Coordinates of C-alpha atoms in Angstrom, one line a residue:
Chain A
M1 CA 22.7 -3.9 4.8
T2 CA 20.3 -1.6 3.2
E3 CA 20.6 -0.6 -0.5
E4 CA 18.3 2.1 -1.9
I5 CA 18.2 2.0 -5.7
I6 CA 16.5 4.0 -8.4
I7 CA 16.4 2.5 -11.9
A8 CA 15.3 5.0 -14.5
G9 CA 15.0 5.1 -18.3
F10 CA 12.5 4.9 -21.2
G11 CA 9.3 2.9 -21.0
G12 CA 10.1 -0.4 -22.9
Q13 CA 13.7 -0.7 -21.7
G14 CA 12.7 -3.2 -19.1
V15 CA 13.2 -0.9 -16.2
L16 CA 10.3 -2.2 -14.1
S17 CA 11.0 -5.9 -14.8
M18 CA 14.7 -5.4 -14.0
G19 CA 13.6 -4.0 -10.7
K20 CA 11.2 -6.9 -10.1
I21 CA 13.9 -9.5 -10.8
L22 CA 16.3 -7.7 -8.5
A23 CA 13.6 -7.6 -5.8
Y24 CA 12.7 -11.3 -6.2
S25 CA 16.4 -12.1 -6.0
G26 CA 16.5 -10.3 -2.7
I27 CA 13.6 -12.4 -1.4
M28 CA 15.5 -15.5 -2.4
Q29 CA 18.3 -14.2 -0.2
D30 CA 15.9 -13.7 2.7
Q31 CA 16.0 -9.9 2.4
E32 CA 13.2 -7.5 2.9
V33 CA 12.3 -5.8 -0.4
S34 CA 10.2 -3.0 -1.8
W35 CA 9.5 -2.1 -5.4
M36 CA 7.8 1.2 -6.0
P37 CA 7.1 2.1 -9.7
S38 CA 6.2 5.4 -11.2
Y39 CA 2.7 4.7 -12.5
G40 CA 0.1 6.6 -14.3
P41 CA 1.0 9.2 -17.0
E42 CA 4.6 7.9 -17.2
M43 CA 3.6 4.3 -18.0
R44 CA 1.6 5.6 -20.9
G45 CA 4.8 6.4 -22.8
G46 CA 8.0 8.3 -22.1
T47 CA 10.1 7.8 -19.0
A48 CA 9.7 5.0 -16.4
N49 CA 11.4 4.6 -13.1
V50 CA 11.2 2.3 -10.1
T51 CA 12.6 2.6 -6.6
V52 CA 13.9 -0.8 -5.3
I53 CA 15.1 -1.3 -1.7
L54 CA 16.8 -4.4 -0.5
S55 CA 17.5 -4.6 3.2
D56 CA 18.3 -7.0 6.1
D57 CA 15.9 -5.0 8.2
R58 CA 12.3 -3.8 8.0
I59 CA 12.1 -1.2 5.2
S60 CA 10.8 2.2 6.2
S61 CA 9.8 4.5 3.3
P62 CA 9.3 2.9 -0.1
V63 CA 9.4 6.5 -1.5
L64 CA 12.8 8.2 -1.4
K65 CA 14.5 11.4 -2.4
K66 CA 18.1 10.2 -2.0
F67 CA 19.6 7.0 -3.3
D68 CA 22.6 4.8 -2.6
T69 CA 22.7 3.8 -6.3
A70 CA 21.1 5.2 -9.4
I71 CA 21.0 3.1 -12.6
I72 CA 20.4 5.6 -15.4
L73 CA 19.4 4.6 -18.9
N74 CA 18.5 7.9 -20.7
Q75 CA 19.4 11.6 -20.6
Q76 CA 16.1 12.7 -19.0
S77 CA 16.8 10.4 -16.1
M78 CA 20.4 11.6 -15.8
D79 CA 19.2 15.2 -15.6
K80 CA 16.5 14.2 -13.0
F81 CA 18.4 11.8 -10.7
E82 CA 22.2 12.6 -10.8
S83 CA 21.8 15.1 -8.0
D84 CA 19.8 12.7 -5.9
I85 CA 22.6 10.2 -5.3
K86 CA 24.0 10.3 -1.7
P87 CA 27.6 11.5 -1.5
G88 CA 29.8 8.4 -1.7
G89 CA 27.0 6.6 -3.6
T90 CA 27.1 5.0 -7.0
L91 CA 25.9 5.9 -10.5
L92 CA 25.8 3.3 -13.2
Y93 CA 24.8 4.4 -16.7
D94 CA 24.6 3.4 -20.3
P95 CA 26.4 6.0 -22.4
N96 CA 24.1 5.2 -25.3
G97 CA 22.1 8.4 -26.1
I98 CA 23.8 10.3 -23.3
T99 CA 24.8 13.8 -24.4
R100 CA 25.7 15.3 -21.0
H101 CA 27.8 12.9 -19.0
P102 CA 27.7 12.9 -15.2
E103 CA 29.7 15.7 -13.6
R104 CA 29.8 14.8 -9.8
D105 CA 33.1 14.0 -8.2
D106 CA 31.8 12.8 -4.8
I107 CA 30.2 9.6 -6.1
N108 CA 31.5 6.4 -7.8
I109 CA 30.6 6.4 -11.5
Y110 CA 30.6 3.4 -13.8
K111 CA 29.4 2.9 -17.3
I112 CA 28.2 -0.1 -19.2
P113 CA 27.4 -0.2 -22.9
G114 CA 24.2 -2.2 -22.4
A115 CA 22.5 -1.2 -25.7
A116 CA 25.6 -2.0 -27.7
L117 CA 26.1 -5.3 -26.0
A118 CA 22.5 -6.3 -26.4
A119 CA 22.8 -5.5 -30.2
E120 CA 25.9 -7.7 -30.2
M121 CA 24.0 -10.5 -28.6
G122 CA 21.4 -10.2 -31.3
N123 CA 18.6 -9.7 -28.8
P124 CA 17.7 -6.1 -27.6
K125 CA 15.5 -7.7 -24.9
T126 CA 18.6 -8.8 -23.0
F127 CA 19.4 -5.1 -22.4
N128 CA 18.0 -4.9 -18.9
M129 CA 19.8 -8.1 -17.8
I130 CA 23.1 -6.8 -19.1
I131 CA 22.5 -3.7 -17.0
L132 CA 21.6 -5.8 -14.0
G133 CA 24.8 -7.7 -14.4
G134 CA 26.7 -4.4 -14.4
F135 CA 25.0 -3.4 -11.2
L136 CA 25.9 -6.8 -9.6
N137 CA 29.5 -6.3 -10.5
V138 CA 29.6 -2.9 -8.8
K139 CA 27.3 -3.9 -5.9
P140 CA 27.3 -7.6 -5.4
I141 CA 24.4 -7.5 -2.9
V142 CA 22.7 -10.6 -4.2
K143 CA 24.3 -13.8 -5.3
I144 CA 23.9 -15.0 -8.9
E145 CA 22.3 -18.2 -7.8
N146 CA 19.6 -16.2 -6.1
V147 CA 19.2 -14.0 -9.2
K148 CA 18.6 -17.3 -11.1
K149 CA 16.0 -18.3 -8.5
G150 CA 14.5 -14.8 -8.8
L151 CA 14.2 -15.2 -12.5
E152 CA 12.5 -18.6 -12.0
K153 CA 10.0 -17.0 -9.6
S154 CA 9.2 -13.9 -11.6
L155 CA 9.1 -15.3 -15.1
P156 CA 6.0 -17.4 -16.1
E157 CA 6.9 -21.0 -16.7
R158 CA 6.5 -20.8 -20.5
H159 CA 9.4 -18.3 -20.5
H160 CA 11.8 -20.5 -18.3
K161 CA 13.6 -21.6 -21.4
L162 CA 14.9 -18.0 -21.7
I163 CA 16.6 -18.1 -18.3
P164 CA 20.0 -19.4 -19.7
L165 CA 20.0 -16.5 -22.1
N166 CA 19.2 -14.0 -19.3
I167 CA 22.0 -15.5 -17.2
E168 CA 24.4 -15.2 -20.1
A169 CA 23.4 -11.5 -20.5
I170 CA 23.9 -10.9 -16.7
Q171 CA 27.4 -12.5 -17.0
K172 CA 28.2 -10.3 -20.0
G173 CA 27.1 -7.3 -17.9
I174 CA 29.3 -8.3 -15.0
D175 CA 32.3 -8.6 -17.4
S176 CA 31.7 -5.3 -19.2
V177 CA 31.6 -2.5 -16.5
E178 CA 34.0 0.4 -17.0
T179 CA 35.1 2.6 -14.1
V180 CA 34.8 6.3 -14.7
V181 CA 35.3 7.6 -11.1
A182 CA 36.2 5.4 -8.1
L183 CA 36.4 7.2 -4.8
Chain B
M1 CA 7.3 -19.9 6.2
G2 CA 4.2 -20.2 4.1
D3 CA 3.6 -19.0 0.5
V4 CA 6.0 -16.1 0.1
R5 CA 5.6 -13.9 -3.0
L6 CA 6.5 -10.5 -4.4
M7 CA 3.2 -8.9 -5.2
K8 CA 1.5 -5.5 -5.6
G9 CA -0.8 -4.4 -2.8
N10 CA -3.8 -4.5 -5.1
E11 CA -3.0 -8.0 -6.3
V12 CA -2.7 -9.1 -2.7
I13 CA -6.2 -7.8 -1.8
A14 CA -7.6 -10.1 -4.5
E15 CA -5.6 -13.1 -3.4
A16 CA -6.4 -12.6 0.2
A17 CA -10.1 -12.3 -0.6
I18 CA -10.1 -15.7 -2.4
R19 CA -8.1 -17.3 0.5
C20 CA -10.2 -16.0 3.3
G21 CA -13.4 -17.6 2.0
C22 CA -15.0 -14.5 0.5
D23 CA -18.2 -15.4 -1.3
G24 CA -18.5 -12.5 -3.8
Y25 CA -16.7 -9.4 -5.2
F26 CA -18.7 -6.8 -7.1
G27 CA -16.8 -3.9 -8.6
Y28 CA -16.3 -1.4 -11.3
P29 CA -12.8 -0.5 -12.6
I30 CA -10.9 2.7 -11.7
T31 CA -7.2 3.5 -11.5
P32 CA -5.3 3.0 -9.2
Q33 CA -7.1 -0.1 -8.0
S34 CA -8.0 -1.9 -11.2
E35 CA -5.5 -4.7 -10.5
I36 CA -7.9 -6.0 -7.7
M37 CA -10.6 -7.0 -10.2
E38 CA -8.1 -7.9 -12.9
T39 CA -6.3 -10.3 -10.6
L40 CA -9.6 -11.8 -9.5
M41 CA -10.7 -12.3 -13.1
I42 CA -7.4 -13.9 -14.0
R43 CA -7.5 -16.2 -10.9
R44 CA -11.1 -17.4 -11.7
P45 CA -12.0 -18.2 -8.1
E46 CA -15.4 -19.4 -9.2
E47 CA -13.7 -22.5 -10.4
E48 CA -11.6 -22.9 -7.3
T49 CA -13.7 -21.8 -4.3
G50 CA -17.0 -20.9 -5.8
M51 CA -16.4 -17.2 -5.1
V52 CA -18.4 -14.9 -7.5
V53 CA -16.5 -12.1 -9.2
L54 CA -18.6 -9.7 -11.2
Q55 CA -17.9 -6.4 -13.0
A56 CA -21.1 -4.5 -12.4
E57 CA -22.5 -1.9 -14.8
S58 CA -21.6 0.9 -12.4
E59 CA -20.4 1.6 -8.8
V60 CA -23.9 2.1 -7.6
A61 CA -24.9 -1.3 -9.0
A62 CA -21.8 -2.9 -7.4
I63 CA -22.5 -1.6 -3.9
N64 CA -26.1 -2.6 -4.1
M65 CA -25.0 -6.1 -5.1
V66 CA -22.9 -6.1 -2.0
Y67 CA -26.0 -5.1 0.0
G68 CA -27.9 -8.1 -1.5
G69 CA -25.1 -10.5 -0.8
A70 CA -24.5 -9.2 2.7
S71 CA -28.3 -9.5 3.5
C72 CA -28.0 -13.2 2.9
G73 CA -25.1 -13.6 5.4
K74 CA -22.5 -13.9 2.7
K75 CA -18.9 -12.5 2.9
V76 CA -19.0 -10.0 0.2
M77 CA -16.8 -7.0 -0.8
T78 CA -16.3 -4.3 -3.3
S79 CA -13.3 -2.0 -4.1
S80 CA -12.9 1.4 -5.8
S81 CA -11.0 4.6 -5.7
S82 CA -12.1 8.0 -4.4
P83 CA -14.7 9.1 -7.1
G84 CA -16.1 5.6 -7.2
I85 CA -16.4 5.5 -3.4
S86 CA -18.4 8.8 -3.5
L87 CA -20.8 7.0 -5.9
K88 CA -21.0 4.1 -3.4
A89 CA -21.7 6.4 -0.4
E90 CA -25.4 5.9 -0.5
G91 CA -25.1 2.2 -0.5
I92 CA -22.5 2.3 2.3
T93 CA -24.8 4.2 4.7
Y94 CA -27.6 1.8 3.8
L95 CA -25.3 -1.1 4.8
A96 CA -24.5 0.7 8.1
G97 CA -28.2 1.4 8.7
A98 CA -29.2 -2.2 8.0
E99 CA -26.4 -3.4 10.2
L100 CA -24.8 -5.5 7.4
P101 CA -21.3 -6.8 7.3
A102 CA -19.3 -6.1 4.2
L103 CA -15.8 -5.1 3.2
I104 CA -15.1 -2.0 1.1
V105 CA -11.7 -1.2 -0.2
N106 CA -10.7 2.4 -1.2
I107 CA -7.4 2.9 -2.9
V108 CA -7.4 6.6 -2.6
R109 CA -6.4 9.0 -5.4
G110 CA -6.0 12.8 -5.4
G111 CA -9.2 14.8 -5.5
P112 CA -11.6 16.6 -5.4
G113 CA -13.7 15.6 -8.3
L114 CA -12.0 13.3 -10.8
G115 CA -8.7 14.7 -9.5
T116 CA -5.7 12.6 -10.4
I117 CA -4.7 9.0 -10.5
Q118 CA -1.8 9.5 -8.2
P119 CA -1.8 8.6 -4.5
A120 CA -3.5 10.8 -1.8
Q121 CA -5.0 10.5 1.7
S122 CA -7.7 13.1 1.2
D123 CA -10.6 10.7 1.8
Y124 CA -10.0 10.5 5.5
F125 CA -13.0 12.6 6.4
Q126 CA -15.2 10.6 4.0
A127 CA -14.1 7.3 5.5
V128 CA -14.0 8.2 9.1
K129 CA -16.6 11.0 9.5
G130 CA -19.3 9.8 7.2
G131 CA -19.3 10.0 3.4
G132 CA -22.9 9.0 3.4
H133 CA -25.7 10.6 5.5
G134 CA -26.7 9.8 9.1
D135 CA -25.0 9.0 12.4
Y136 CA -23.0 6.0 11.2
K137 CA -19.4 4.8 11.5
L138 CA -17.3 2.5 9.4
I139 CA -14.6 0.3 10.9
V140 CA -11.6 1.8 9.0
L141 CA -8.3 -0.1 8.6
A142 CA -5.2 1.7 7.2
P143 CA -2.6 -0.8 6.0
A144 CA 1.0 0.5 5.7
S145 CA 2.5 -2.5 3.9
V146 CA 1.6 -5.1 1.3
Q147 CA 1.6 -7.7 4.1
E148 CA -1.1 -5.7 5.9
M149 CA -3.1 -5.5 2.6
N150 CA -3.2 -9.2 2.9
D151 CA -3.9 -9.4 6.6
F152 CA -6.6 -6.7 6.7
V153 CA -8.9 -8.4 4.2
D154 CA -9.5 -11.3 6.7
L155 CA -9.4 -8.9 9.7
G156 CA -11.9 -6.6 8.0
F157 CA -14.4 -9.4 7.4
E158 CA -13.8 -10.6 11.0
L159 CA -14.6 -7.2 12.5
S160 CA -17.5 -6.5 10.2
F161 CA -19.2 -9.7 11.2
K162 CA -18.3 -9.2 14.9
Y163 CA -20.1 -5.8 14.9
L164 CA -22.5 -6.3 12.0
N165 CA -21.1 -3.2 10.4
P166 CA -19.4 -2.4 7.1
A167 CA -15.6 -2.2 7.3
M168 CA -13.3 -0.2 5.0
I169 CA -9.7 -0.7 4.0
L170 CA -8.4 2.8 3.4
S171 CA -5.2 2.7 1.4
D172 CA -3.7 4.6 -1.6
G173 CA -1.8 4.2 -4.8
V174 CA 1.5 3.9 -3.0
I175 CA 0.6 0.7 -1.1
G176 CA -1.7 -0.5 -4.0
Q177 CA 0.9 -0.2 -6.7
M178 CA 4.0 -1.1 -4.7
M179 CA 5.4 -4.6 -4.6
E180 CA 6.7 -6.1 -1.4
K181 CA 7.4 -9.5 0.1
V182 CA 4.2 -11.0 1.3
E183 CA 3.4 -14.2 3.1
L184 CA 0.0 -15.2 1.9
A185 CA -2.6 -16.7 4.3
D186 CA -3.7 -20.3 4.2
Y187 CA -7.0 -21.1 2.5
K188 CA -10.1 -20.9 4.6
P189 CA -13.1 -22.6 3.1
R190 CA -16.2 -20.5 2.3
W191 CA -19.0 -20.9 4.9
T192 CA -21.6 -23.6 4.1
D193 CA -25.3 -22.8 4.2
E194 CA -25.4 -24.5 7.6
E195 CA -22.6 -22.3 8.9
I196 CA -24.2 -19.2 7.6
E197 CA -27.4 -20.2 9.4
K198 CA -25.5 -20.7 12.6
I199 CA -23.5 -17.4 12.4
S200 CA -26.1 -15.1 10.9
G201 CA -29.4 -17.0 11.0
S202 CA -30.9 -14.5 13.4
W203 CA -30.8 -11.6 10.8
A204 CA -29.9 -13.0 7.4
T205 CA -32.6 -13.1 4.7
N206 CA -31.7 -16.6 3.6
G207 CA -35.1 -18.1 3.7
K208 CA -37.9 -18.1 6.3
K209 CA -37.8 -21.0 8.7
A210 CA -41.0 -22.7 9.9
G211 CA -42.0 -21.3 13.2
S212 CA -39.8 -18.3 13.1
E213 CA -40.5 -14.7 12.0
R214 CA -39.3 -13.4 8.7
N215 CA -35.9 -11.6 8.7
I216 CA -36.1 -8.2 7.1
S217 CA -33.0 -6.3 5.9
T218 CA -33.8 -2.6 6.0
S219 CA -32.6 0.7 7.2
L220 CA -36.1 2.3 7.2
D221 CA -38.2 2.9 10.3
L222 CA -40.7 5.7 10.2
D223 CA -41.4 5.5 13.9
S224 CA -39.1 8.1 15.4
A225 CA -39.1 6.6 18.8
K226 CA -38.0 3.3 17.4
Q227 CA -35.4 5.0 15.2
E228 CA -33.9 6.8 18.2
V229 CA -33.6 3.5 20.1
F230 CA -32.0 2.0 17.0
N231 CA -29.5 4.9 16.9
H232 CA -28.7 4.3 20.6
K233 CA -27.9 0.7 19.7
L234 CA -25.6 1.9 16.9
Q235 CA -23.8 4.3 19.2
A236 CA -23.3 1.6 21.8
K237 CA -21.8 -0.5 19.1
Y238 CA -19.4 2.3 18.1
R239 CA -18.4 2.8 21.7
A240 CA -17.7 -1.0 22.0
M241 CA -15.4 -0.7 19.0
E242 CA -13.6 2.2 20.7
E243 CA -13.2 0.1 23.8
N244 CA -12.1 -3.2 22.3
D245 CA -10.7 -2.8 18.8
V246 CA -8.3 0.2 18.6
R247 CA -5.2 -0.8 16.7
Y248 CA -2.0 1.2 16.4
E249 CA 1.8 0.9 16.2
K250 CA 4.5 2.9 17.9
F251 CA 7.9 3.4 16.4
E252 CA 10.9 4.8 18.4
C253 CA 8.5 6.3 21.0
D254 CA 10.2 5.3 24.2
D255 CA 12.5 8.3 24.5
A256 CA 10.6 10.6 22.0
E257 CA 10.4 14.3 22.8
Y258 CA 8.4 14.9 19.6
L259 CA 5.9 12.8 17.8
F260 CA 4.8 12.2 14.2
V261 CA 1.2 10.9 13.8
A262 CA 0.7 9.3 10.4
Y263 CA -1.1 6.4 8.9
G264 CA -0.7 4.2 5.8
S265 CA 1.9 5.2 3.3
S266 CA 2.6 8.5 5.2
A267 CA 3.6 6.4 8.2
R268 CA 6.1 4.5 6.1
I269 CA 7.6 7.9 4.9
C270 CA 7.6 9.1 8.5
Q271 CA 9.6 6.0 9.7
K272 CA 12.4 7.1 7.4
S273 CA 11.9 10.7 8.7
V274 CA 12.4 9.4 12.2
E275 CA 15.7 7.7 11.2
L276 CA 16.9 10.9 9.5
A277 CA 15.8 13.2 12.3
R278 CA 17.5 11.0 14.9
E279 CA 20.7 11.2 12.9
K280 CA 20.5 14.9 13.5
G281 CA 19.9 14.4 17.2
I282 CA 16.1 15.1 17.2
K283 CA 14.3 12.6 19.4
V284 CA 11.2 12.0 17.4
G285 CA 8.9 8.9 17.4
L286 CA 6.0 7.8 15.3
L287 CA 2.5 6.8 16.4
R288 CA 0.7 5.0 13.5
P289 CA -3.0 4.6 13.8
I290 CA -3.9 1.3 12.2
T291 CA -7.6 1.7 12.9
L292 CA -8.7 5.2 11.8
F293 CA -12.1 4.4 13.4
P294 CA -11.9 3.5 16.2
Y295 CA -9.1 6.1 16.6
P296 CA -6.2 5.6 19.1
T297 CA -7.2 8.8 21.0
K298 CA -6.1 7.3 24.4
Q299 CA -2.8 6.2 23.0
I300 CA -2.0 9.7 21.8
Q301 CA -3.1 11.2 25.1
E302 CA -0.7 8.8 26.9
M303 CA 2.2 10.4 25.0
L304 CA 1.4 13.9 26.2
G305 CA 3.4 13.8 29.4
Q306 CA 6.4 13.0 27.3
V307 CA 6.3 14.9 24.0
K308 CA 6.6 18.7 23.5
G309 CA 4.9 18.9 20.1
I310 CA 3.2 16.7 17.5
L311 CA 3.3 16.8 13.7
S312 CA 0.4 15.1 11.9
V313 CA 1.6 14.1 8.4
E314 CA -0.9 13.2 5.7
M315 CA -1.2 13.4 2.0
S316 CA -4.1 15.8 2.4
A317 CA -4.7 19.5 3.3
G318 CA -5.2 18.5 6.9
Q319 CA -7.9 16.0 7.8
M320 CA -6.7 13.5 10.4
V321 CA -5.0 16.4 12.2
E322 CA -8.4 17.3 13.6
D323 CA -8.6 14.0 15.4
V324 CA -5.1 14.5 16.8
R325 CA -6.1 17.9 18.0
L326 CA -9.3 16.5 19.6
A327 CA -7.1 14.0 21.5
V328 CA -4.5 16.5 22.5
N329 CA -7.1 19.2 23.5
G330 CA -4.6 22.0 23.4
K331 CA -2.0 20.5 25.8
V332 CA 0.9 20.6 23.3
P333 CA 1.2 22.2 19.9
V334 CA -0.2 20.1 17.1
E335 CA 0.6 21.1 13.5
H336 CA -0.1 19.5 10.1
F337 CA 2.2 18.8 7.2
G338 CA 0.8 17.5 4.0
R339 CA 1.4 17.3 0.2
Y340 CA -1.6 16.7 -1.9
G341 CA -3.1 16.5 -5.4
G342 CA -1.1 13.3 -5.9
I343 CA 2.3 14.5 -4.7
I344 CA 4.0 12.2 -2.2
P345 CA 6.1 13.9 0.5
T346 CA 9.8 12.9 0.8
P347 CA 11.2 11.9 4.2
E348 CA 13.5 14.9 4.0
E349 CA 10.6 17.3 3.6
V350 CA 8.9 15.8 6.6
V351 CA 12.0 16.4 8.8
E352 CA 12.2 20.0 7.5
A353 CA 8.5 20.5 8.4
L354 CA 9.1 19.1 11.9
E355 CA 12.0 21.5 12.4
E356 CA 10.1 24.5 11.1
K357 CA 6.6 23.9 12.5
I358 CA 7.4 22.2 15.8
L359 CA 11.0 22.7 16.9
G360 CA 11.1 26.3 15.6
K361 CA 8.4 27.2 18.2

């Protein structure tokens, strides 16, 4: 198994930390992982993206042009990455703020109202974990128990009290995915 | 398994330094390697192992602090990125000229000048061919993973003390900023004064002993005859490195008809290109130099009976390709493919370049 993922959105949406938690979850499941962020001008405001690879084998390039899955969280990222998904691959997106919806018919497309659900939960910071839950519904490549271990590893101890809330958000995400196109 | 973490390459350099018994780090911040000093400052190794971490007032000050520490037989290091390494070049040639061991980390960014903060490999010439003045060489290690960022800190110190020569880890923003799974090394204690005396007492300026001559740490000798003899000694040392310490890795080379030569992050990209090209039926392999000096010249030559063409892939306008051409000496076509100025080539682009520049011939 090798899963090549791009997560892209605005800085501040938790794109990089979502990728980190996913990567740590992979380690807890004995997978090889890489996490390659956009750094530099992007991190000083505007868009942020991270390439995360989970694999049972040694990972070759951490920098990719084509992806198995794209998790898209704003319009700019939709414009940039929709065409970079491999045929037969997967696009998961939050329709919040999306004005031009995806048009491809050779990929699986799912949407998840992450921003709306986070507002419902009364905590916008749960947004990225709701999205992660949505991804794990569509691509259950890591077990929830390993995601929990990944959270324990990647969050400093003083934040461990937030883990149950994060797990709740992930569960909400798992339960809230809507299929747009299934091949 | 030991202590397994998800860490950035830069953070791992810092952690590995603490764990391998490094005595001192002297640096000055610059993107994309500032996490090295940041991690050291957060870890406060002075309280744990006694390692000194100091932000100097400039790059020039930092490299001269390294010279001072190295003269005393201590395991000392510095790190910077391209423009900062240029500032350190004088100190680096002085270290080489005084035969002092030290570790220098360059997390390369695009140039020339202040350039960009994005990754590049355009400091190959500077690292491998000189940078500073004089007939000197650095031992140059090119990690291609976060795990190798960990491993090469200890290896760099080991080789630099073996040859009494500065060693450089030449990496870039891809490996520095990327997080991967890494198994951290076990702690090695810092050397005691007695151990330093035993290991480096013959040259270290750590206090004159009764009945022995003073040790002097210098690169100056105005007597040309002596200076030539000293240069012979340096050259003999570099030949010994070439004989004994070439490191490289081969990937899918057994049946290869074509070859990529690439180091560091480009080698990772080329591994993917090998996979993609082989899906198209192109039998290509990858030779990854791990030491850029000493260079795996013989290992490239050994492939010449088998391969019809070689593509050197670097994030530069064509630097390492010169060493590939020297090794090949015209026997098969050698071409260069590079992106630069902070642009990272995609694996697909590299395959296209192979088809166009090598297969198309």
